[in-house]
Amino acid sequence: MPGKFITLEGGEGAGKSTQAKLLASWLHEQGIETVETREPGGTPGADAVRALLLENDTPLTPMAEAHLFAAARADHVETLIRPALADGKWVICDRFIDSTLAYQGAAGELGVDIVRAINETAIGDTWPDLTVLLRMNGDAGTQRAIARDGAESDRFTSRDFAFHASVAEAFDVFASNEPDRFAIIDGGQTVDQVAEAVRAAVRERLI
Ligand code: TYD
């Protein structure tokens, strides 16, 4: 693909959305045409699925939930991400497949293998060129997200500490299994320090 695909991953409150915006504006300054998007969502179809996934009221089985994340992702990849990359644009996505592998796979009830199989059919060969993992220590990120959004803000933020700890551990495992794709950055630093580390990773690996 002529464009590059960058994803930002991490637990709740790790600062992904802030860093996605800062990275997009820096790339823009470098003369690179950039599309900034997020998951779940990013297209009208995927946003409709997002509403169902994040509201707390509709009971969903783990398998149904995993398929819905993958369905939203398939729409997002086919209608927005892949055409943008084919056009030479860089795509920055706040959460992508590794979130599903961590939340629904490793920390959820299905395990990583089943969730990966479902998602591989959804994304085909559209894997990220670079995945930035913003790491937080202990429950610092979850506390930040609760202060920002409230404890019951969505189906996932409201899960317990053990769930979020196992999400964090899963991201660490994915990053150590694929060191060429992942850049690990300490999300507990100041916004400017994190932004500089993200730019350094992009410069080093993609520019
Ligand atoms: P969002 O409002 O985007 O939160 P955040 O700022 O933390 O990214 O909500 C996304 C929530 O959905 C978040 O709790 C993580 C969860 N999620 C999954 O469980 N699986 C997934 O595949 C994705 C993309 C998100």
Short mmCIF file of N, CA and C in Angstrom, two decimals, residues 21-141:
data_model
loop_
_atom_site.label_atom_id
_atom_site.label_comp_id
_atom_site.label_asym_id
_atom_site.label_seq_id
_atom_site.Cartn_x
_atom_site.Cartn_y
_atom_site.Cartn_z
N LYS A 21 -4.29 12.79 17.82
CA LYS A 21 -4.46 14.14 17.25
C LYS A 21 -3.11 14.82 17.05
N LEU A 22 -2.23 14.73 18.08
CA LEU A 22 -0.92 15.38 17.97
C LEU A 22 -0.10 14.78 16.84
N LEU A 23 -0.17 13.46 16.71
CA LEU A 23 0.59 12.80 15.64
C LEU A 23 0.05 13.22 14.27
N ALA A 24 -1.28 13.26 14.15
CA ALA A 24 -1.87 13.65 12.86
C ALA A 24 -1.44 15.06 12.48
N SER A 25 -1.41 15.99 13.45
CA SER A 25 -1.05 17.35 13.05
C SER A 25 0.44 17.45 12.74
N TRP A 26 1.26 16.68 13.43
CA TRP A 26 2.70 16.67 13.11
C TRP A 26 2.93 16.10 11.70
N LEU A 27 2.26 15.00 11.38
CA LEU A 27 2.44 14.41 10.03
C LEU A 27 1.98 15.41 8.96
N HIS A 28 0.89 16.10 9.26
CA HIS A 28 0.38 17.10 8.34
C HIS A 28 1.46 18.18 8.09
N GLU A 29 2.13 18.60 9.18
CA GLU A 29 3.22 19.58 9.03
C GLU A 29 4.37 19.05 8.17
N GLN A 30 4.54 17.73 8.20
CA GLN A 30 5.60 17.13 7.37
C GLN A 30 5.16 16.99 5.91
N GLY A 31 3.93 17.44 5.61
CA GLY A 31 3.44 17.36 4.23
C GLY A 31 2.82 16.01 3.90
N ILE A 32 2.48 15.25 4.95
CA ILE A 32 1.88 13.93 4.71
C ILE A 32 0.37 14.03 4.92
N GLU A 33 -0.37 13.58 3.91
CA GLU A 33 -1.82 13.64 4.04
C GLU A 33 -2.29 12.53 4.97
N THR A 34 -3.05 12.90 5.99
CA THR A 34 -3.35 11.96 7.08
C THR A 34 -4.84 11.87 7.35
N VAL A 35 -5.30 10.67 7.62
CA VAL A 35 -6.69 10.46 8.03
C VAL A 35 -6.66 9.96 9.46
N GLU A 36 -7.42 10.64 10.33
CA GLU A 36 -7.45 10.23 11.73
C GLU A 36 -8.80 9.57 12.02
N THR A 37 -8.75 8.38 12.61
CA THR A 37 -10.00 7.68 12.86
C THR A 37 -9.89 6.88 14.16
N ARG A 38 -10.96 6.20 14.54
CA ARG A 38 -10.93 5.47 15.81
C ARG A 38 -11.86 4.26 15.75
N GLU A 39 -11.64 3.33 16.68
CA GLU A 39 -12.53 2.17 16.78
C GLU A 39 -13.01 2.00 18.21
N PRO A 40 -14.15 1.36 18.47
CA PRO A 40 -15.09 0.96 17.43
C PRO A 40 -15.71 2.19 16.78
N GLY A 41 -15.93 2.10 15.47
CA GLY A 41 -16.53 3.21 14.73
C GLY A 41 -15.68 3.61 13.55
N GLY A 42 -15.84 4.86 13.11
CA GLY A 42 -15.03 5.37 12.01
C GLY A 42 -15.79 5.52 10.70
N THR A 43 -16.91 4.77 10.57
CA THR A 43 -17.78 4.91 9.40
C THR A 43 -19.22 4.90 9.93
N PRO A 44 -20.20 5.34 9.14
CA PRO A 44 -21.57 5.34 9.66
C PRO A 44 -22.02 3.95 10.13
N GLY A 45 -21.69 2.91 9.36
CA GLY A 45 -22.09 1.55 9.77
C GLY A 45 -21.40 1.13 11.05
N ALA A 46 -20.12 1.40 11.13
CA ALA A 46 -19.35 1.00 12.32
C ALA A 46 -19.76 1.82 13.54
N ASP A 47 -20.14 3.09 13.32
CA ASP A 47 -20.60 3.91 14.45
C ASP A 47 -21.92 3.39 15.00
N ALA A 48 -22.77 2.87 14.11
CA ALA A 48 -24.04 2.30 14.58
C ALA A 48 -23.76 1.07 15.44
N VAL A 49 -22.80 0.25 15.03
CA VAL A 49 -22.43 -0.93 15.83
C VAL A 49 -21.79 -0.48 17.15
N ARG A 50 -21.01 0.59 17.11
CA ARG A 50 -20.36 1.12 18.32
C ARG A 50 -21.40 1.44 19.41
N ALA A 51 -22.49 2.08 18.97
CA ALA A 51 -23.51 2.49 19.95
C ALA A 51 -24.02 1.25 20.68
N LEU A 52 -24.27 0.19 19.94
CA LEU A 52 -24.76 -1.05 20.55
C LEU A 52 -23.71 -1.68 21.46
N LEU A 53 -22.45 -1.64 21.02
CA LEU A 53 -21.37 -2.28 21.78
C LEU A 53 -21.08 -1.57 23.10
N LEU A 54 -21.12 -0.25 23.09
CA LEU A 54 -20.67 0.47 24.29
C LEU A 54 -21.77 0.75 25.30
N GLU A 55 -23.05 0.80 24.85
CA GLU A 55 -24.09 1.03 25.86
C GLU A 55 -24.18 -0.23 26.72
N ASN A 56 -24.52 0.00 27.96
CA ASN A 56 -24.42 -1.07 28.95
C ASN A 56 -25.66 -1.94 29.05
N ASP A 57 -26.73 -1.58 28.35
CA ASP A 57 -28.03 -2.18 28.65
C ASP A 57 -28.34 -3.45 27.89
N THR A 58 -27.81 -3.57 26.66
CA THR A 58 -28.18 -4.75 25.88
C THR A 58 -27.24 -5.90 26.20
N PRO A 59 -27.77 -7.00 26.74
CA PRO A 59 -26.88 -8.13 27.02
C PRO A 59 -26.38 -8.74 25.72
N LEU A 60 -25.09 -9.06 25.68
CA LEU A 60 -24.50 -9.69 24.49
C LEU A 60 -23.64 -10.85 24.96
N THR A 61 -23.67 -11.96 24.26
CA THR A 61 -22.75 -13.05 24.61
C THR A 61 -21.34 -12.62 24.17
N PRO A 62 -20.31 -13.20 24.79
CA PRO A 62 -18.94 -12.86 24.37
C PRO A 62 -18.72 -13.09 22.88
N MET A 63 -19.29 -14.18 22.34
CA MET A 63 -19.10 -14.46 20.91
C MET A 63 -19.79 -13.41 20.05
N ALA A 64 -21.00 -13.00 20.45
CA ALA A 64 -21.72 -11.97 19.69
C ALA A 64 -20.93 -10.65 19.74
N GLU A 65 -20.41 -10.34 20.92
CA GLU A 65 -19.65 -9.10 21.09
C GLU A 65 -18.41 -9.10 20.19
N ALA A 66 -17.69 -10.22 20.18
CA ALA A 66 -16.48 -10.30 19.35
C ALA A 66 -16.81 -10.15 17.87
N HIS A 67 -17.92 -10.76 17.44
CA HIS A 67 -18.32 -10.63 16.03
C HIS A 67 -18.74 -9.21 15.70
N LEU A 68 -19.38 -8.52 16.66
CA LEU A 68 -19.79 -7.14 16.39
C LEU A 68 -18.57 -6.23 16.24
N PHE A 69 -17.56 -6.41 17.10
CA PHE A 69 -16.33 -5.61 16.92
C PHE A 69 -15.73 -5.89 15.54
N ALA A 70 -15.73 -7.17 15.16
CA ALA A 70 -15.14 -7.52 13.86
C ALA A 70 -15.99 -6.97 12.71
N ALA A 71 -17.32 -6.97 12.88
CA ALA A 71 -18.21 -6.46 11.83
C ALA A 71 -17.97 -4.96 11.63
N ALA A 72 -17.88 -4.23 12.75
CA ALA A 72 -17.61 -2.80 12.67
C ALA A 72 -16.26 -2.58 11.97
N ARG A 73 -15.29 -3.39 12.34
CA ARG A 73 -13.94 -3.26 11.77
C ARG A 73 -13.94 -3.55 10.28
N ALA A 74 -14.68 -4.57 9.84
CA ALA A 74 -14.71 -4.90 8.41
C ALA A 74 -15.22 -3.71 7.61
N ASP A 75 -16.28 -3.08 8.11
CA ASP A 75 -16.85 -1.93 7.42
C ASP A 75 -15.84 -0.77 7.38
N HIS A 76 -15.18 -0.56 8.51
CA HIS A 76 -14.19 0.52 8.64
C HIS A 76 -13.01 0.29 7.68
N VAL A 77 -12.51 -0.95 7.66
CA VAL A 77 -11.36 -1.26 6.80
C VAL A 77 -11.74 -1.11 5.33
N GLU A 78 -12.89 -1.68 4.95
CA GLU A 78 -13.24 -1.69 3.52
C GLU A 78 -13.63 -0.32 3.00
N THR A 79 -14.34 0.46 3.83
CA THR A 79 -14.86 1.71 3.28
C THR A 79 -13.98 2.92 3.57
N LEU A 80 -13.14 2.85 4.61
CA LEU A 80 -12.33 4.03 4.93
C LEU A 80 -10.82 3.75 4.90
N ILE A 81 -10.37 2.76 5.68
CA ILE A 81 -8.92 2.60 5.88
C ILE A 81 -8.22 2.17 4.58
N ARG A 82 -8.70 1.10 3.97
CA ARG A 82 -8.01 0.57 2.78
C ARG A 82 -8.03 1.57 1.62
N PRO A 83 -9.17 2.19 1.30
CA PRO A 83 -9.15 3.19 0.21
C PRO A 83 -8.18 4.35 0.50
N ALA A 84 -8.10 4.79 1.77
CA ALA A 84 -7.19 5.90 2.10
C ALA A 84 -5.74 5.47 1.88
N LEU A 85 -5.39 4.26 2.33
CA LEU A 85 -4.01 3.77 2.16
C LEU A 85 -3.69 3.60 0.68
N ALA A 86 -4.66 3.13 -0.09
CA ALA A 86 -4.46 2.93 -1.53
C ALA A 86 -4.21 4.27 -2.22
N ASP A 87 -4.77 5.31 -1.63
CA ASP A 87 -4.65 6.66 -2.16
C ASP A 87 -3.36 7.35 -1.72
N GLY A 88 -2.53 6.66 -0.93
CA GLY A 88 -1.27 7.23 -0.46
C GLY A 88 -1.38 8.00 0.84
N LYS A 89 -2.58 8.00 1.45
CA LYS A 89 -2.73 8.72 2.73
C LYS A 89 -2.24 7.85 3.87
N TRP A 90 -1.84 8.51 4.94
CA TRP A 90 -1.50 7.78 6.16
C TRP A 90 -2.73 7.75 7.05
N VAL A 91 -2.98 6.60 7.65
CA VAL A 91 -4.15 6.44 8.51
C VAL A 91 -3.68 6.24 9.94
N ILE A 92 -4.24 7.07 10.85
CA ILE A 92 -3.95 6.91 12.28
C ILE A 92 -5.23 6.46 12.95
N CYS A 93 -5.20 5.31 13.56
CA CYS A 93 -6.42 4.75 14.14
C CYS A 93 -6.25 4.54 15.65
N ASP A 94 -7.15 5.16 16.41
CA ASP A 94 -7.19 5.05 17.87
C ASP A 94 -7.89 3.73 18.20
N ARG A 95 -7.13 2.73 18.55
CA ARG A 95 -7.53 1.33 18.78
C ARG A 95 -7.80 0.61 17.46
N PHE A 96 -7.42 -0.67 17.42
CA PHE A 96 -7.69 -1.51 16.25
C PHE A 96 -7.71 -2.96 16.72
N ILE A 97 -7.26 -3.88 15.89
CA ILE A 97 -7.42 -5.31 16.18
C ILE A 97 -6.82 -5.72 17.53
N ASP A 98 -5.70 -5.10 17.95
CA ASP A 98 -5.08 -5.53 19.21
C ASP A 98 -6.00 -5.27 20.41
N SER A 99 -6.86 -4.24 20.31
CA SER A 99 -7.83 -4.02 21.40
C SER A 99 -8.78 -5.20 21.51
N THR A 100 -9.25 -5.69 20.37
CA THR A 100 -10.18 -6.84 20.43
C THR A 100 -9.46 -8.08 20.95
N LEU A 101 -8.22 -8.28 20.49
CA LEU A 101 -7.45 -9.45 20.95
C LEU A 101 -7.23 -9.38 22.46
N ALA A 102 -7.04 -8.15 22.98
CA ALA A 102 -6.81 -7.98 24.43
C ALA A 102 -8.11 -8.05 25.22
N TYR A 103 -9.10 -7.22 24.84
CA TYR A 103 -10.33 -7.10 25.65
C TYR A 103 -11.23 -8.33 25.50
N GLN A 104 -11.51 -8.72 24.24
CA GLN A 104 -12.43 -9.85 24.04
C GLN A 104 -11.70 -11.18 24.08
N GLY A 105 -10.42 -11.18 23.65
CA GLY A 105 -9.65 -12.43 23.60
C GLY A 105 -9.01 -12.78 24.91
N ALA A 106 -7.92 -12.09 25.25
CA ALA A 106 -7.12 -12.45 26.43
C ALA A 106 -7.86 -12.20 27.74
N ALA A 107 -8.48 -11.01 27.87
CA ALA A 107 -9.14 -10.69 29.15
C ALA A 107 -10.58 -11.19 29.18
N GLY A 108 -11.16 -11.43 28.01
CA GLY A 108 -12.53 -11.93 27.94
C GLY A 108 -12.55 -13.45 28.03
N GLU A 109 -13.65 -14.03 27.60
CA GLU A 109 -13.81 -15.47 27.81
C GLU A 109 -13.40 -16.31 26.62
N LEU A 110 -13.11 -15.68 25.49
CA LEU A 110 -12.94 -16.47 24.27
C LEU A 110 -11.51 -16.94 24.02
N GLY A 111 -10.54 -16.24 24.57
CA GLY A 111 -9.15 -16.56 24.27
C GLY A 111 -8.73 -15.88 22.98
N VAL A 112 -7.43 -15.69 22.83
CA VAL A 112 -6.91 -14.90 21.71
C VAL A 112 -7.11 -15.61 20.36
N ASP A 113 -7.00 -16.94 20.30
CA ASP A 113 -6.99 -17.62 19.00
C ASP A 113 -8.31 -17.47 18.24
N ILE A 114 -9.43 -17.67 18.95
CA ILE A 114 -10.74 -17.55 18.30
C ILE A 114 -10.95 -16.11 17.84
N VAL A 115 -10.62 -15.18 18.70
CA VAL A 115 -10.85 -13.76 18.37
C VAL A 115 -9.97 -13.34 17.20
N ARG A 116 -8.76 -13.85 17.17
CA ARG A 116 -7.87 -13.53 16.06
C ARG A 116 -8.44 -14.08 14.74
N ALA A 117 -8.96 -15.32 14.78
CA ALA A 117 -9.51 -15.93 13.57
C ALA A 117 -10.68 -15.10 13.04
N ILE A 118 -11.57 -14.68 13.93
CA ILE A 118 -12.72 -13.86 13.51
C ILE A 118 -12.23 -12.56 12.87
N ASN A 119 -11.24 -11.96 13.48
CA ASN A 119 -10.77 -10.66 13.02
C ASN A 119 -9.90 -10.71 11.78
N GLU A 120 -9.21 -11.83 11.60
CA GLU A 120 -8.39 -11.93 10.38
C GLU A 120 -9.28 -11.93 9.15
N THR A 121 -10.45 -12.53 9.24
CA THR A 121 -11.34 -12.48 8.07
C THR A 121 -11.84 -11.05 7.88
N ALA A 122 -11.98 -10.30 8.97
CA ALA A 122 -12.49 -8.92 8.85
C ALA A 122 -11.46 -7.97 8.24
N ILE A 123 -10.17 -8.14 8.55
CA ILE A 123 -9.19 -7.14 8.08
C ILE A 123 -8.37 -7.61 6.88
N GLY A 124 -8.40 -8.91 6.58
CA GLY A 124 -7.59 -9.39 5.45
C GLY A 124 -6.12 -9.06 5.69
N ASP A 125 -5.50 -8.43 4.70
CA ASP A 125 -4.06 -8.14 4.88
C ASP A 125 -3.81 -6.72 5.38
N THR A 126 -4.86 -6.06 5.85
CA THR A 126 -4.69 -4.67 6.32
C THR A 126 -4.25 -4.65 7.79
N TRP A 127 -3.04 -5.12 8.02
CA TRP A 127 -2.43 -5.04 9.36
C TRP A 127 -1.71 -3.71 9.48
N PRO A 128 -1.62 -3.16 10.70
CA PRO A 128 -0.90 -1.89 10.86
C PRO A 128 0.59 -2.03 10.51
N ASP A 129 1.17 -0.96 9.95
CA ASP A 129 2.62 -0.92 9.73
C ASP A 129 3.32 -0.65 11.06
N LEU A 130 2.67 0.11 11.92
CA LEU A 130 3.24 0.45 13.23
C LEU A 130 2.10 0.51 14.25
N THR A 131 2.31 -0.12 15.39
CA THR A 131 1.35 -0.02 16.49
C THR A 131 2.06 0.58 17.69
N VAL A 132 1.56 1.74 18.13
CA VAL A 132 2.15 2.40 19.29
C VAL A 132 1.37 1.96 20.53
N LEU A 133 2.07 1.30 21.44
CA LEU A 133 1.44 0.87 22.69
C LEU A 133 1.76 1.88 23.78
N LEU A 134 0.72 2.57 24.27
CA LEU A 134 0.91 3.51 25.39
C LEU A 134 0.67 2.75 26.68
N ARG A 135 1.76 2.52 27.40
CA ARG A 135 1.69 1.71 28.64
C ARG A 135 1.45 2.59 29.85
N MET A 136 0.61 2.10 30.75
CA MET A 136 0.40 2.79 32.03
C MET A 136 0.69 1.81 33.14
N ASN A 137 1.18 2.33 34.27
CA ASN A 137 1.45 1.43 35.40
C ASN A 137 0.20 1.24 36.26
N GLY A 138 -0.01 0.01 36.72
CA GLY A 138 -1.12 -0.29 37.63
C GLY A 138 -2.44 0.19 37.08
N ASP A 139 -3.26 0.83 37.93
CA ASP A 139 -4.56 1.27 37.45
C ASP A 139 -4.60 2.78 37.20
N ALA A 140 -3.41 3.38 36.98
CA ALA A 140 -3.35 4.84 36.77
C ALA A 140 -4.23 5.27 35.60
N GLY A 141 -4.21 4.51 34.52
CA GLY A 141 -5.00 4.88 33.33
C GLY A 141 -6.48 4.73 33.59
#
